[in-house]
Every structure is written in structure tokens, then in C-alpha cells.
CSV table of C-alpha atoms in Angstrom, one decimal:
chain,number,residue,atom,x,y,z
A,1,MET,CA,22.1,-20.9,-23.6
A,2,ALA,CA,24.1,-23.0,-20.9
A,3,ASP,CA,22.3,-22.6,-17.6
A,4,GLY,CA,24.7,-22.6,-15.8
A,5,ARG,CA,25.7,-26.6,-15.2
A,6,ASP,CA,25.5,-28.3,-18.2
A,7,VAL,CA,28.2,-27.8,-21.0
A,8,GLN,CA,26.5,-28.4,-24.4
A,9,TRP,CA,27.2,-30.0,-27.1
A,10,VAL,CA,25.6,-29.2,-30.6
A,11,GLU,CA,26.9,-30.8,-33.5
A,12,VAL,CA,26.6,-28.1,-36.7
A,13,THR,CA,24.2,-28.4,-39.1
A,14,GLU,CA,24.2,-27.1,-43.3
A,15,GLY,CA,22.4,-24.2,-42.4
A,16,GLN,CA,25.6,-23.1,-40.7
A,17,ALA,CA,28.0,-24.7,-41.9
A,18,GLY,CA,31.1,-22.1,-42.9
A,19,GLN,CA,29.4,-20.1,-39.7
A,20,ARG,CA,33.1,-17.9,-37.7
A,21,VAL,CA,33.3,-19.9,-35.1
A,22,ASP,CA,32.9,-16.7,-32.1
A,23,ASN,CA,29.0,-16.0,-34.2
A,24,PHE,CA,28.5,-19.2,-34.2
A,25,LEU,CA,28.7,-18.7,-30.2
A,26,MET,CA,26.8,-15.7,-30.2
A,27,THR,CA,24.4,-16.9,-31.5
A,28,ARG,CA,24.0,-20.0,-29.5
A,29,LEU,CA,24.8,-17.9,-26.1
A,30,LYS,CA,22.4,-14.7,-26.0
A,31,GLY,CA,23.0,-13.1,-23.1
A,32,ALA,CA,27.3,-13.6,-23.8
A,33,PRO,CA,29.0,-10.3,-24.3
A,34,ARG,CA,31.8,-10.7,-27.7
A,35,SER,CA,34.0,-9.8,-24.7
A,36,LEU,CA,32.9,-13.7,-23.6
A,37,ILE,CA,32.5,-15.6,-26.4
A,38,TYR,CA,36.7,-14.5,-27.5
A,39,ARG,CA,37.7,-15.2,-23.9
A,40,ILE,CA,36.1,-18.8,-23.5
A,41,VAL,CA,37.5,-19.4,-27.1
A,42,ARG,CA,41.2,-17.9,-26.2
A,43,LYS,CA,41.4,-21.0,-23.3
A,44,GLY,CA,40.4,-23.1,-24.7
A,45,GLU,CA,36.7,-24.0,-22.8
A,46,VAL,CA,35.5,-24.4,-26.5
A,47,ARG,CA,36.3,-26.8,-29.0
A,48,VAL,CA,35.8,-28.4,-32.5
A,49,ASN,CA,35.2,-32.5,-32.1
A,50,LYS,CA,37.4,-32.3,-29.2
A,51,LYS,CA,39.7,-29.7,-30.3
A,52,ARG,CA,41.0,-26.3,-29.8
A,53,VAL,CA,40.2,-23.3,-32.3
A,54,LYS,CA,40.2,-20.2,-33.2
A,55,ALA,CA,37.7,-17.7,-32.8
A,56,ASP,CA,37.9,-16.5,-36.6
A,57,SER,CA,37.3,-20.6,-37.2
A,58,ARG,CA,34.9,-22.1,-39.2
A,59,LEU,CA,32.9,-24.5,-38.8
A,60,ALA,CA,32.0,-27.9,-41.4
A,61,THR,CA,28.1,-30.2,-41.1
A,62,GLY,CA,29.0,-32.7,-38.7
A,63,ASP,CA,30.8,-30.3,-36.5
A,64,VAL,CA,30.6,-30.8,-33.2
A,65,VAL,CA,30.9,-27.9,-30.9
A,66,ARG,CA,31.9,-28.6,-27.1
A,67,ILE,CA,30.6,-25.1,-25.2
A,68,PRO,CA,30.8,-24.9,-21.6
A,69,PRO,CA,29.1,-23.4,-18.9
A,70,LEU,CA,28.3,-20.3,-18.8
A,71,LYS,CA,26.9,-17.3,-15.1
A,72,LEU,CA,26.9,-13.5,-16.7
A,73,ALA,CA,27.8,-11.3,-14.1
A,74,PRO,CA,25.6,-8.6,-14.0
A,75,ARG,CA,27.6,-6.1,-15.4
A,76,GLU,CA,28.7,-8.0,-18.2
A,77,ALA,CA,25.4,-9.8,-19.9
A,78,VAL,CA,23.7,-8.5,-22.0
A,79,ARG,CA,20.3,-7.0,-21.7
A,80,GLU,CA,17.0,-9.0,-22.5
A,81,VAL,CA,14.8,-7.5,-24.9
A,82,SER,CA,12.4,-5.6,-23.5
A,83,ASP,CA,8.5,-6.7,-24.1
A,84,ASN,CA,8.3,-3.3,-26.0
A,85,LEU,CA,11.9,-3.4,-28.2
A,86,ARG,CA,10.2,-7.1,-28.8
A,87,ASN,CA,7.0,-5.6,-30.4
A,88,LEU,CA,8.4,-2.7,-31.8
A,89,LEU,CA,10.9,-5.6,-33.3
A,90,ALA,CA,8.8,-8.5,-35.1
A,91,GLY,CA,6.1,-5.0,-35.9
A,92,SER,CA,9.4,-3.7,-38.1
A,93,VAL,CA,10.2,-6.6,-40.5
A,94,LEU,CA,9.3,-5.1,-44.1
A,95,LEU,CA,9.7,-9.1,-45.7
A,96,GLU,CA,11.1,-12.1,-45.1
A,97,GLY,CA,11.8,-14.6,-48.0
A,98,ARG,CA,13.2,-18.0,-46.8
A,99,ASP,CA,16.3,-17.2,-45.9
A,100,TRP,CA,17.0,-12.8,-46.1
A,101,LEU,CA,14.8,-10.8,-44.1
A,102,VAL,CA,14.8,-6.4,-44.3
A,103,ILE,CA,13.5,-4.4,-40.5
A,104,ASN,CA,13.2,-1.3,-40.8
A,105,LYS,CA,15.0,-0.3,-38.3
A,106,PRO,CA,13.9,2.2,-35.2
A,107,SER,CA,16.2,5.7,-34.8
A,108,GLY,CA,18.0,5.6,-31.5
A,109,LEU,CA,18.8,1.3,-31.8
A,110,ALA,CA,22.5,1.0,-32.8
A,111,VAL,CA,23.0,-2.7,-34.6
A,112,HIS,CA,25.7,-4.1,-32.6
A,113,GLY,CA,25.8,-4.6,-29.1
A,114,GLY,CA,29.0,-2.7,-27.2
A,115,SER,CA,31.0,0.3,-25.9
A,116,GLY,CA,28.5,1.1,-23.3
A,117,VAL,CA,25.7,-0.8,-25.3
A,118,LYS,CA,23.9,-3.6,-23.2
A,119,ILE,CA,21.9,-4.2,-26.5
A,120,GLY,CA,21.8,-3.5,-30.2
A,121,LEU,CA,19.0,-5.2,-32.3
A,122,ILE,CA,21.7,-8.2,-33.4
A,123,GLU,CA,21.7,-9.2,-30.3
A,124,ALA,CA,18.0,-8.3,-29.4
A,125,LEU,CA,16.6,-9.8,-32.8
A,126,ARG,CA,18.1,-12.4,-31.9
A,127,GLN,CA,16.1,-13.0,-28.3
A,128,VAL,CA,12.7,-12.2,-30.8
A,129,ARG,CA,13.6,-14.5,-33.8
A,130,GLU,CA,14.6,-17.9,-31.1
A,131,ASP,CA,13.5,-19.9,-34.4
A,132,LEU,CA,16.3,-19.1,-35.8
A,133,ASP,CA,19.5,-20.5,-35.8
A,134,PHE,CA,21.8,-18.9,-37.8
A,135,LEU,CA,20.9,-14.3,-38.0
A,136,GLU,CA,23.7,-11.9,-38.9
A,137,LEU,CA,24.4,-8.8,-40.4
A,138,VAL,CA,24.0,-7.9,-44.3
A,139,HIS,CA,25.6,-4.1,-44.7
A,140,ARG,CA,25.1,-2.3,-41.4
A,141,LEU,CA,23.2,1.7,-40.4
A,142,ASP,CA,24.3,3.7,-38.2
A,143,ARG,CA,23.6,4.4,-34.5
A,144,ASP,CA,20.7,7.9,-35.5
A,145,THR,CA,19.3,6.2,-38.4
A,146,SER,CA,16.7,4.6,-38.9
A,147,GLY,CA,15.0,2.0,-42.5
A,148,CYS,CA,16.0,-1.1,-44.7
A,149,LEU,CA,18.4,-3.1,-42.9
A,150,LEU,CA,19.1,-6.2,-44.4
A,151,LEU,CA,20.1,-9.6,-42.7
A,152,ALA,CA,20.8,-13.2,-43.6
A,153,LYS,CA,19.1,-16.3,-42.0
A,154,SER,CA,21.1,-18.6,-43.2
A,155,ARG,CA,25.2,-18.4,-43.7
A,156,PRO,CA,25.0,-19.0,-48.2
A,157,ALA,CA,22.3,-16.4,-48.0
A,158,LEU,CA,25.1,-13.5,-46.2
A,159,LEU,CA,28.5,-14.9,-48.8
A,160,THR,CA,25.4,-13.9,-51.7
A,161,LEU,CA,24.2,-11.1,-50.6
A,162,ASN,CA,27.8,-10.6,-49.6
A,163,ALA,CA,29.5,-10.1,-52.4
A,164,ALA,CA,26.4,-8.7,-54.6
A,165,LEU,CA,26.9,-5.6,-51.9
A,166,LYS,CA,31.1,-6.0,-53.3
A,167,ARG,CA,29.6,-5.7,-56.7
A,168,HIS,CA,27.6,-3.0,-56.6
A,169,GLU,CA,24.5,-5.1,-56.8
A,170,MET,CA,22.6,-4.2,-54.4
A,171,THR,CA,21.6,0.0,-54.3
A,172,LYS,CA,20.4,1.7,-51.4
A,173,ARG,CA,18.6,5.4,-50.9
A,174,TYR,CA,18.1,7.7,-48.2
A,175,LEU,CA,16.5,11.3,-47.3
A,176,ALA,CA,17.6,13.3,-45.8
A,177,LEU,CA,16.9,16.9,-44.2
A,178,VAL,CA,19.7,18.4,-44.5
A,179,ALA,CA,20.1,22.9,-44.2
A,180,GLY,CA,20.8,25.5,-46.6
A,181,ARG,CA,19.2,25.6,-50.3
A,182,TRP,CA,21.0,22.2,-52.1
A,183,PRO,CA,22.7,23.6,-55.8
A,184,ALA,CA,19.8,21.7,-57.9
A,185,ARG,CA,22.9,21.3,-60.4
A,186,ARG,CA,25.1,19.5,-57.9
A,187,ASP,CA,24.4,15.5,-58.4
A,188,PHE,CA,27.8,14.0,-57.2
A,189,VAL,CA,29.7,14.3,-54.5
A,190,SER,CA,33.1,12.7,-54.0
A,191,ALA,CA,35.8,13.7,-50.8
A,192,ARG,CA,37.6,11.3,-49.4
A,193,LEU,CA,36.8,9.8,-45.9
A,194,ASP,CA,39.0,9.3,-43.3
A,195,ARG,CA,38.4,8.4,-39.9
A,196,PHE,CA,39.8,9.5,-36.7
A,197,ASP,CA,39.3,9.5,-32.5
A,198,ALA,CA,37.5,12.6,-31.6
A,199,GLY,CA,40.2,13.0,-28.2
A,200,ASN,CA,37.1,11.5,-26.4
A,201,GLY,CA,37.3,7.8,-27.3
A,202,GLU,CA,34.1,8.5,-29.9
A,203,ARG,CA,35.2,8.2,-33.0
A,204,ARG,CA,34.2,10.2,-35.8
A,205,VAL,CA,35.3,11.0,-39.4
A,206,ARG,CA,36.7,14.0,-41.8
A,207,VAL,CA,37.3,14.3,-45.8
A,208,ASP,CA,41.1,14.0,-44.9
A,209,ALA,CA,43.1,13.8,-48.8
A,210,ASN,CA,45.0,10.5,-48.2
A,211,GLY,CA,41.7,9.0,-46.5
A,212,LYS,CA,39.9,6.3,-48.6
A,213,VAL,CA,38.1,7.2,-52.3
A,214,ALA,CA,33.9,7.8,-50.6
A,215,ARG,CA,31.2,8.9,-53.4
A,216,THR,CA,28.0,9.8,-52.9
A,217,ARG,CA,25.2,10.5,-55.6
A,218,PHE,CA,22.4,14.0,-54.9
A,219,ALA,CA,18.8,14.5,-55.6
A,220,VAL,CA,16.8,17.4,-55.1
A,221,ARG,CA,13.0,16.3,-53.3
A,222,GLU,CA,12.1,19.0,-52.1
A,223,THR,CA,12.2,22.7,-50.9
A,224,PHE,CA,12.0,24.2,-48.1
A,225,ALA,CA,12.9,28.4,-46.0
A,226,GLY,CA,15.9,27.2,-44.9
A,227,ALA,CA,15.6,23.4,-45.7
A,228,THR,CA,16.5,21.1,-48.5
A,229,LEU,CA,15.0,17.8,-49.0
A,230,MET,CA,17.7,15.0,-50.2
A,231,GLU,CA,17.6,11.7,-52.2
A,232,ALA,CA,21.2,9.9,-51.0
A,233,GLU,CA,22.6,7.3,-52.7
A,234,PRO,CA,26.2,6.8,-51.8
A,235,VAL,CA,27.9,4.4,-54.2
A,236,THR,CA,30.8,3.2,-51.6
A,237,GLY,CA,29.9,1.9,-48.1
A,238,ARG,CA,32.0,4.4,-45.2
A,239,THR,CA,31.0,5.4,-41.7
A,240,HIS,CA,29.1,8.6,-41.4
A,241,GLN,CA,29.0,9.2,-45.2
A,242,ILE,CA,26.4,11.5,-46.2
A,243,ARG,CA,26.3,13.3,-43.2
A,244,VAL,CA,29.3,14.1,-44.3
A,245,HIS,CA,29.9,14.4,-47.3
A,246,ALA,CA,26.7,16.7,-47.5
A,247,ALA,CA,28.3,18.8,-44.2
A,248,HIS,CA,31.5,18.9,-47.1
A,249,ALA,CA,29.2,20.4,-49.3
A,250,GLY,CA,28.0,23.1,-46.9
A,251,HIS,CA,24.6,21.4,-46.0
A,252,PRO,CA,24.9,19.8,-42.8
A,253,LEU,CA,21.9,16.8,-42.2
A,254,LEU,CA,19.3,18.1,-39.1
A,255,GLY,CA,19.8,16.8,-36.1
A,256,ASP,CA,23.5,15.9,-36.5
A,257,ASP,CA,24.6,15.8,-33.4
A,258,LYS,CA,28.7,15.1,-34.4
A,259,TYR,CA,28.7,17.0,-38.2
A,260,GLY,CA,25.8,19.8,-37.6
A,261,SER,CA,25.4,23.5,-37.9
A,262,ARG,CA,24.1,25.9,-35.4
A,263,GLU,CA,21.1,26.8,-38.4
A,264,GLY,CA,20.9,23.2,-39.0
A,265,GLN,CA,20.0,22.9,-35.4
A,266,ARG,CA,18.0,26.6,-35.3
A,267,LEU,CA,16.0,25.3,-38.3
A,268,ALA,CA,15.7,21.6,-36.2
A,269,ALA,CA,14.4,23.0,-32.6
A,270,ARG,CA,11.5,25.0,-34.7
A,271,TRP,CA,10.2,22.7,-37.1
A,272,GLU,CA,10.9,20.0,-33.0
A,273,LEU,CA,12.7,17.9,-35.0
A,274,SER,CA,14.4,15.9,-31.9
A,275,ARG,CA,16.3,13.2,-33.6
A,276,LEU,CA,19.2,13.1,-36.8
A,277,PHE,CA,17.9,13.0,-40.6
A,278,LEU,CA,18.6,10.2,-42.9
A,279,HIS,CA,15.9,7.6,-42.7
A,280,ALA,CA,17.6,5.0,-45.2
A,281,SER,CA,14.1,4.8,-46.7
A,282,SER,CA,14.5,2.2,-50.3
A,283,LEU,CA,17.0,-0.8,-50.3
A,284,THR,CA,17.2,-2.8,-53.8
A,285,PHE,CA,19.3,-6.6,-54.1
A,286,PRO,CA,19.6,-9.6,-55.7
A,287,GLU,CA,17.4,-12.5,-54.4
A,288,PRO,CA,20.2,-14.8,-52.9
A,289,THR,CA,18.7,-17.5,-55.0
A,290,SER,CA,16.8,-16.6,-57.5
A,291,GLY,CA,18.9,-13.6,-57.6
A,292,LYS,CA,15.7,-12.0,-59.1
A,293,PRO,CA,15.5,-8.0,-57.9
A,294,VAL,CA,14.1,-7.9,-54.3
A,295,GLN,CA,13.2,-3.6,-53.9
A,296,ILE,CA,11.7,-3.4,-50.0
A,297,ARG,CA,10.5,0.6,-49.6
A,298,ALA,CA,10.5,1.9,-45.7
A,299,PRO,CA,7.4,4.5,-44.5
A,300,LEU,CA,10.0,7.2,-43.9
A,301,GLY,CA,7.9,7.9,-41.1
A,302,ALA,CA,5.2,9.6,-37.7
A,303,SER,CA,7.8,11.5,-36.6
A,304,LEU,CA,9.8,12.4,-39.5
A,305,ASP,CA,6.6,13.4,-40.9
A,306,ALA,CA,5.3,15.7,-39.0
A,307,VAL,CA,8.4,17.8,-39.2
A,308,LEU,CA,7.8,18.3,-43.2
A,309,GLU,CA,4.7,19.3,-43.1
A,310,ARG,CA,6.2,22.0,-40.9
A,311,ALA,CA,8.6,22.9,-42.9
A,312,ARG,CA,6.3,23.4,-45.9
A,313,GLN,CA,3.9,25.6,-43.5
A,314,ALA,CA,6.8,27.5,-43.2
A,315,ARG,CA,7.2,28.5,-46.5
């Protein structure tokens, strides 16, 4: 990052070509919030080949980017990654290829900083992986969801993987513990979803006939006294889709503070569940270069395994 005294002149490499200016700067200025990035671009302090640009302008190989010196106020700086988080993320990589990696995202860590979150997973990983010039999320997970999260280490890989996602060539499966006994024959939920402002600045999702099409496959994996362990596969990728579809079916997820039920809260307390029981357990995607399928599984984790064991003992 600029040290507050010197302008940086950075030449765009082949692997960075096609990247947006704002994302390029986020990688280079690892302590800067996105709002500051937009501000310096808008004021013309960032130049490409000595010309003003917009935040969404695309870079080409050989472009020379002027990056101004920055001195961040403590209140706007992205927090430096702690040693504990650094070690946690370093040990959470499930598998890594030449231009992609899959991490077992911890529950409670937002994928992006912002809205009061000083540091998210992507900002932290960019600090941890200083060897990478490019690192972007291919998809997202809710803050409280754990499990498989795919990131691209090059612009071409990101474009290829995003295209595979749009063509439904990427399969994501989750494990979810829901309240009640899920009907064995109900293996599909189709209900349109709409995002709305809950009134306190929080964005939520509800079933609405005018919302976006959303479909989720469900399969029963294990039944307990008062709860069911489900495997969920979102066919579409809407915000909070699995959580809202499960609640719409009458079986909200345990540990869900947005869409949960009193019965679910009671069971969560009894089984000592202190987080949302939603885990991205497996991910299958075509390898960006070869096109061969890559399948990765993320272990459930000790805390959720312990909850299931308590549920089994209560049967």
C-alpha cells in the first residue's frame, strides 16, 4: 500500500487484464475501504495511462495505473488481519489450483467488509495471501454459514467460473438442521423471493409472488426428535434462499435469528447450538483450464457434529 508519501505507478500484467479499476485498487490498497477507492477515482487522483477513468473501467495488459498516496484515518481503515484470523484462514484452505482456491469459510465471518464490518474474508485473504496479484470471490455465503467457498486467482478464471455458475454447471450442496419432521416426499420448494428493508436498515427476504424465481432441492438425511437434518441444493442463487424456503415449508433452520421459530430456538438451546446450522458441505465445478470436474467436501466442524450427537442422544 502507498506509504502516505509516494505515488505508485503500477503496470497491469496479463493476469490482471480485464479487471475493473476499483477491484484492481482493492487488491493493491489492502487497507482501504471501497468508499475511499470510489472517492479517489471520482476526484481523478487515479489515472490510467495519464487519463481519468471510472471505477468500472476495464484494464488492459500494459496499462500504467497511477495510485495516489493514501493516509487512512483510523475510523475508515480496514482492520489489519489478526494473527488468530490469519492462522484460521491459512488452515481453512480445502484445495488450491493454479488459478483458484476453495476455503472452508468459518461461520460468523462476512465475505465482504462494509456496513459496520471492518474486515471481511476477502479483505483478510488478500492480506494473508500477499503472493497473489488477483483474488476475487466466485460466489458468496451468508455471514453465519460455513463451508465451501470458491475464489479465483486470475481474471480469466473468474470469468470462466462465473460463466459455469450461470450455466448451472456448478453444484453446491448444504447441510441444514431444520425444526420439525420434514415430509419425506417433499423434495422440492419453488417460491419466488423478494428482498426488502426490515425497517432497521437490515435487508431481509420474503416469499412474494412478484419476487424473483427461486428453487431449492431438499433431501432428508437424518431424523431426530423434533428436527430433521436436510441436504439442500439451491437451483437458483438468491439471498438467504435455503433459509427462507425452509421456513416457507414450515421447517425453519435451527439457530436462524432472522427466519427461525420459537420451537427451533428451544431445540437450539437444548442441544447447545450457538450459530446458524447451515454448512456448505460440498462443491463441484469445472476446472477453469481443463474443464474437468472438481469435487470438494468441507467437514462439518466439531461444534455442529456435537449438536448432532446431542440430538441423537435425545431420540
